[in-house]
Amino acid sequence: MNHDSYDDSYIRGILNTVKTIAMVGASEKENRPSYFAFKYLLERGYKMIPVNPGHAGEDMLGQRIYARLADIPEPVDMIDIFRGPQYALAIVQEALALKTRPSVIWMQLGVRNDEAAALAEANGMKVVMNRCPKIEYGRLSSEIAWMGVNTRTLSSKKATIGGIQRMTLNRASAQGGATAAADCAQRKEDGR
């Protein structure tokens, strides 16, 4: 497969069929891109499983963090690799050793490893490289367009309420995981 570009139907097909995503390299730090992507996908109804050996046993947005893929007690549909390209091959090898193999290997923005991709594809997995599922979901669902992005029209005017859904960090996640931003917003509302 040519991994320089992907048809929208290929990406949409993946995002419409996977239900459980293990994010390798997930960070519980609220300013990290993996945190934003994890939270966004969790709020869109995906079952998100964080994998980070440095925080195994802790929780991230109400989800248990595992040290490695083999520790996850249930099958996953997709592995989202949020680590450098040099780690991708080992992660794919770990995924191949699972009792139930995932159907998709997704490498985040800036992560491209053709050897890892070839191994995954040789074992029947779909592969996406150098893309973010959060961005692709937003683009394909037209959420990005709500605020003027991707419409060729940018505006500094605040959006009107009519029909526009505004996503913000200043609230609890759909799964009930509160954030420091949500706590701060609540204190401001309470006048503290």
GROMACS .gro file of C-alpha atoms in nm:
model
  192
    1MET     CA    1   0.000   0.000   0.000
    2ASN     CA    2   0.113   0.354  -0.070
    3HIS     CA    3   0.144   0.528   0.266
    4ASP     CA    4   0.210   0.874   0.124
    5SER     CA    5  -0.163   0.943   0.101
    6TYR     CA    6  -0.486   0.771   0.202
    7ASP     CA    7  -0.833   0.777   0.051
    8ASP     CA    8  -1.092   0.926   0.284
    9SER     CA    9  -1.291   0.603   0.250
   10TYR     CA   10  -0.997   0.403   0.390
   11ILE     CA   11  -0.961   0.629   0.696
   12ARG     CA   12  -1.339   0.658   0.743
   13GLY     CA   13  -1.370   0.277   0.722
   14ILE     CA   14  -1.117   0.234   1.001
   15LEU     CA   15  -1.270   0.499   1.226
   16ASN     CA   16  -1.619   0.357   1.172
   17THR     CA   17  -1.527  -0.002   1.254
   18VAL     CA   18  -1.278   0.013   1.543
   19LYS     CA   19  -1.430   0.033   1.890
   20THR     CA   20  -1.136  -0.026   2.126
   21ILE     CA   21  -0.809   0.165   2.086
   22ALA     CA   22  -0.490   0.106   2.283
   23MET     CA   23  -0.279   0.424   2.278
   24VAL     CA   24   0.088   0.334   2.328
   25GLY     CA   25   0.266   0.639   2.469
   26ALA     CA   26  -0.043   0.801   2.619
   27SER     CA   27   0.044   1.078   2.865
   28GLU     CA   28  -0.169   1.188   3.157
   29LYS     CA   29  -0.015   1.537   3.132
   30GLU     CA   30  -0.291   1.770   3.012
   31ASN     CA   31  -0.058   1.970   2.785
   32ARG     CA   32   0.060   1.672   2.579
   33PRO     CA   33  -0.082   1.595   2.232
   34SER     CA   34  -0.147   1.232   2.331
   35TYR     CA   35  -0.370   1.354   2.616
   36PHE     CA   36  -0.577   1.570   2.380
   37ALA     CA   37  -0.611   1.289   2.125
   38PHE     CA   38  -0.698   1.036   2.397
   39LYS     CA   39  -0.961   1.262   2.553
   40TYR     CA   40  -1.114   1.353   2.218
   41LEU     CA   41  -1.149   0.991   2.104
   42LEU     CA   42  -1.283   0.887   2.446
   43GLU     CA   43  -1.551   1.157   2.417
   44ARG     CA   44  -1.646   1.026   2.072
   45GLY     CA   45  -1.737   0.688   2.218
   46TYR     CA   46  -1.423   0.486   2.157
   47LYS     CA   47  -1.305   0.264   2.442
   48MET     CA   48  -0.959   0.406   2.505
   49ILE     CA   49  -0.686   0.210   2.681
   50PRO     CA   50  -0.369   0.401   2.777
   51VAL     CA   51  -0.036   0.216   2.760
   52ASN     CA   52   0.257   0.377   2.941
   53PRO     CA   53   0.497   0.169   3.155
   54GLY     CA   54   0.596   0.468   3.366
   55HIS     CA   55   0.239   0.509   3.493
   56ALA     CA   56   0.106   0.152   3.490
   57GLY     CA   57  -0.166   0.094   3.747
   58GLU     CA   58  -0.268   0.460   3.756
   59ASP     CA   59  -0.575   0.606   3.586
   60MET     CA   60  -0.600   0.849   3.295
   61LEU     CA   61  -0.941   1.010   3.250
   62GLY     CA   62  -1.095   0.720   3.439
   63GLN     CA   63  -0.917   0.455   3.232
   64ARG     CA   64  -0.661   0.211   3.380
   65ILE     CA   65  -0.307   0.259   3.242
   66TYR     CA   66  -0.122  -0.057   3.138
   67ALA     CA   67   0.254  -0.109   3.109
   68ARG     CA   68   0.240  -0.299   2.779
   69LEU     CA   69  -0.006  -0.435   2.526
   70ALA     CA   70   0.015  -0.789   2.668
   71ASP     CA   71  -0.117  -0.661   3.003
   72ILE     CA   72  -0.449  -0.542   2.856
   73PRO     CA   73  -0.713  -0.797   2.965
   74GLU     CA   74  -0.932  -0.764   2.655
   75PRO     CA   75  -0.885  -0.757   2.277
   76VAL     CA   76  -0.824  -0.422   2.109
   77ASP     CA   77  -0.918  -0.324   1.754
   78MET     CA   78  -0.648  -0.064   1.696
   79ILE     CA   79  -0.304   0.024   1.831
   80ASP     CA   80  -0.239   0.400   1.817
   81ILE     CA   81   0.138   0.452   1.836
   82PHE     CA   82   0.228   0.779   2.009
   83ARG     CA   83   0.601   0.697   2.027
   84GLY     CA   84   0.894   0.779   1.800
   85PRO     CA   85   0.932   0.591   1.469
   86GLN     CA   86   1.223   0.388   1.608
   87TYR     CA   87   0.980   0.216   1.851
   88ALA     CA   88   0.710   0.129   1.596
   89LEU     CA   89   0.859  -0.204   1.486
   90ALA     CA   90   0.883  -0.337   1.842
   91ILE     CA   91   0.524  -0.225   1.911
   92VAL     CA   92   0.399  -0.404   1.598
   93GLN     CA   93   0.591  -0.716   1.704
   94GLU     CA   94   0.429  -0.694   2.047
   95ALA     CA   95   0.086  -0.657   1.882
   96LEU     CA   96   0.151  -0.966   1.669
   97ALA     CA   97   0.226  -1.169   1.985
   98LEU     CA   98  -0.119  -1.092   2.132
   99LYS     CA   99  -0.369  -1.377   2.155
  100THR     CA  100  -0.621  -1.168   1.960
  101ARG     CA  101  -0.446  -0.941   1.713
  102PRO     CA  102  -0.568  -0.588   1.646
  103SER     CA  103  -0.694  -0.515   1.295
  104VAL     CA  104  -0.527  -0.172   1.269
  105ILE     CA  105  -0.188  -0.019   1.345
  106TRP     CA  106  -0.206   0.361   1.345
  107MET     CA  107   0.111   0.570   1.372
  108GLN     CA  108   0.066   0.929   1.485
  109LEU     CA  109   0.180   1.248   1.313
  110GLY     CA  110   0.555   1.236   1.260
  111VAL     CA  111   0.566   0.858   1.304
  112ARG     CA  112   0.652   0.661   0.994
  113ASN     CA  113   0.823   0.325   0.994
  114ASP     CA  114   0.792   0.137   0.665
  115GLU     CA  115   0.941  -0.183   0.808
  116ALA     CA  116   0.680  -0.189   1.086
  117ALA     CA  117   0.405  -0.113   0.833
  118ALA     CA  118   0.517  -0.397   0.603
  119LEU     CA  119   0.523  -0.643   0.894
  120ALA     CA  120   0.173  -0.541   1.007
  121GLU     CA  121   0.033  -0.560   0.654
  122ALA     CA  122   0.198  -0.899   0.593
  123ASN     CA  123  -0.002  -1.019   0.895
  124GLY     CA  124  -0.335  -0.886   0.770
  125MET     CA  125  -0.349  -0.554   0.955
  126LYS     CA  126  -0.446  -0.220   0.809
  127VAL     CA  127  -0.186   0.052   0.859
  128VAL     CA  128  -0.199   0.432   0.876
  129MET     CA  129   0.119   0.634   0.923
  130ASN     CA  130   0.189   1.001   0.995
  131ARG     CA  131  -0.174   1.082   1.071
  132CYS     CA  132  -0.373   1.160   1.385
  133PRO     CA  133  -0.707   0.983   1.438
  134LYS     CA  134  -0.832   1.288   1.631
  135ILE     CA  135  -0.762   1.517   1.336
  136GLU     CA  136  -0.895   1.267   1.082
  137TYR     CA  137  -1.214   1.212   1.283
  138GLY     CA  138  -1.268   1.587   1.312
  139ARG     CA  139  -1.199   1.642   0.943
  140LEU     CA  140  -1.418   1.359   0.819
  141SER     CA  141  -1.705   1.435   1.058
  142SER     CA  142  -1.689   1.808   0.966
  143GLU     CA  143  -1.632   1.905   1.330
  144ILE     CA  144  -1.323   2.099   1.226
  145ALA     CA  145  -1.534   2.302   0.982
  146TRP     CA  146  -1.766   2.421   1.260
  147MET     CA  147  -1.531   2.699   1.362
  148GLY     CA  148  -1.427   2.805   1.013
  149VAL     CA  149  -1.130   2.572   0.966
  150ASN     CA  150  -1.131   2.370   0.643
  151THR     CA  151  -1.397   2.596   0.487
  152ARG     CA  152  -1.154   2.853   0.339
  153THR     CA  153  -1.322   3.110   0.566
  154LEU     CA  154  -1.155   3.217   0.888
  155SER     CA  155  -1.316   3.461   1.126
  156SER     CA  156  -1.222   3.623   1.453
  157LYS     CA  157  -1.590   3.656   1.544
  158LYS     CA  158  -1.721   3.434   1.819
  159ALA     CA  159  -1.943   3.157   1.686
  160THR     CA  160  -2.317   3.189   1.738
  161ILE     CA  161  -2.490   2.919   1.938
  162GLY     CA  162  -2.726   2.806   1.659
  163GLY     CA  163  -2.626   2.452   1.569
  164ILE     CA  164  -2.257   2.474   1.655
  165GLN     CA  165  -2.121   2.233   1.908
  166ARG     CA  166  -1.828   2.379   2.098
  167MET     CA  167  -1.579   2.139   2.242
  168THR     CA  168  -1.369   2.262   2.531
  169LEU     CA  169  -1.134   2.131   2.796
  170ASN     CA  170  -1.332   2.325   3.055
  171ARG     CA  171  -1.568   2.040   3.133
  172ALA     CA  172  -1.568   1.681   3.247
  173SER     CA  173  -1.515   1.419   2.981
  174ALA     CA  174  -1.808   1.211   2.857
  175GLN     CA  175  -1.669   0.923   3.064
  176GLY     CA  176  -1.667   1.138   3.379
  177GLY     CA  177  -1.294   1.213   3.391
  178ALA     CA  178  -1.249   1.567   3.522
  179THR     CA  179  -0.957   1.785   3.419
  180ALA     CA  180  -0.772   2.064   3.597
  181ALA     CA  181  -0.924   2.302   3.340
  182ALA     CA  182  -1.273   2.178   3.434
  183ASP     CA  183  -1.196   2.227   3.806
  184CYS     CA  184  -1.070   2.581   3.737
  185ALA     CA  185  -1.380   2.664   3.533
  186GLN     CA  186  -1.606   2.530   3.810
  187ARG     CA  187  -1.428   2.747   4.071
  188LYS     CA  188  -1.479   3.053   3.851
  189GLU     CA  189  -1.850   2.969   3.813
  190ASP     CA  190  -1.879   2.929   4.189
  191GLY     CA  191  -1.709   3.265   4.243
  192ARG     CA  192  -1.410   3.116   4.427
   0.00000   0.00000   0.00000
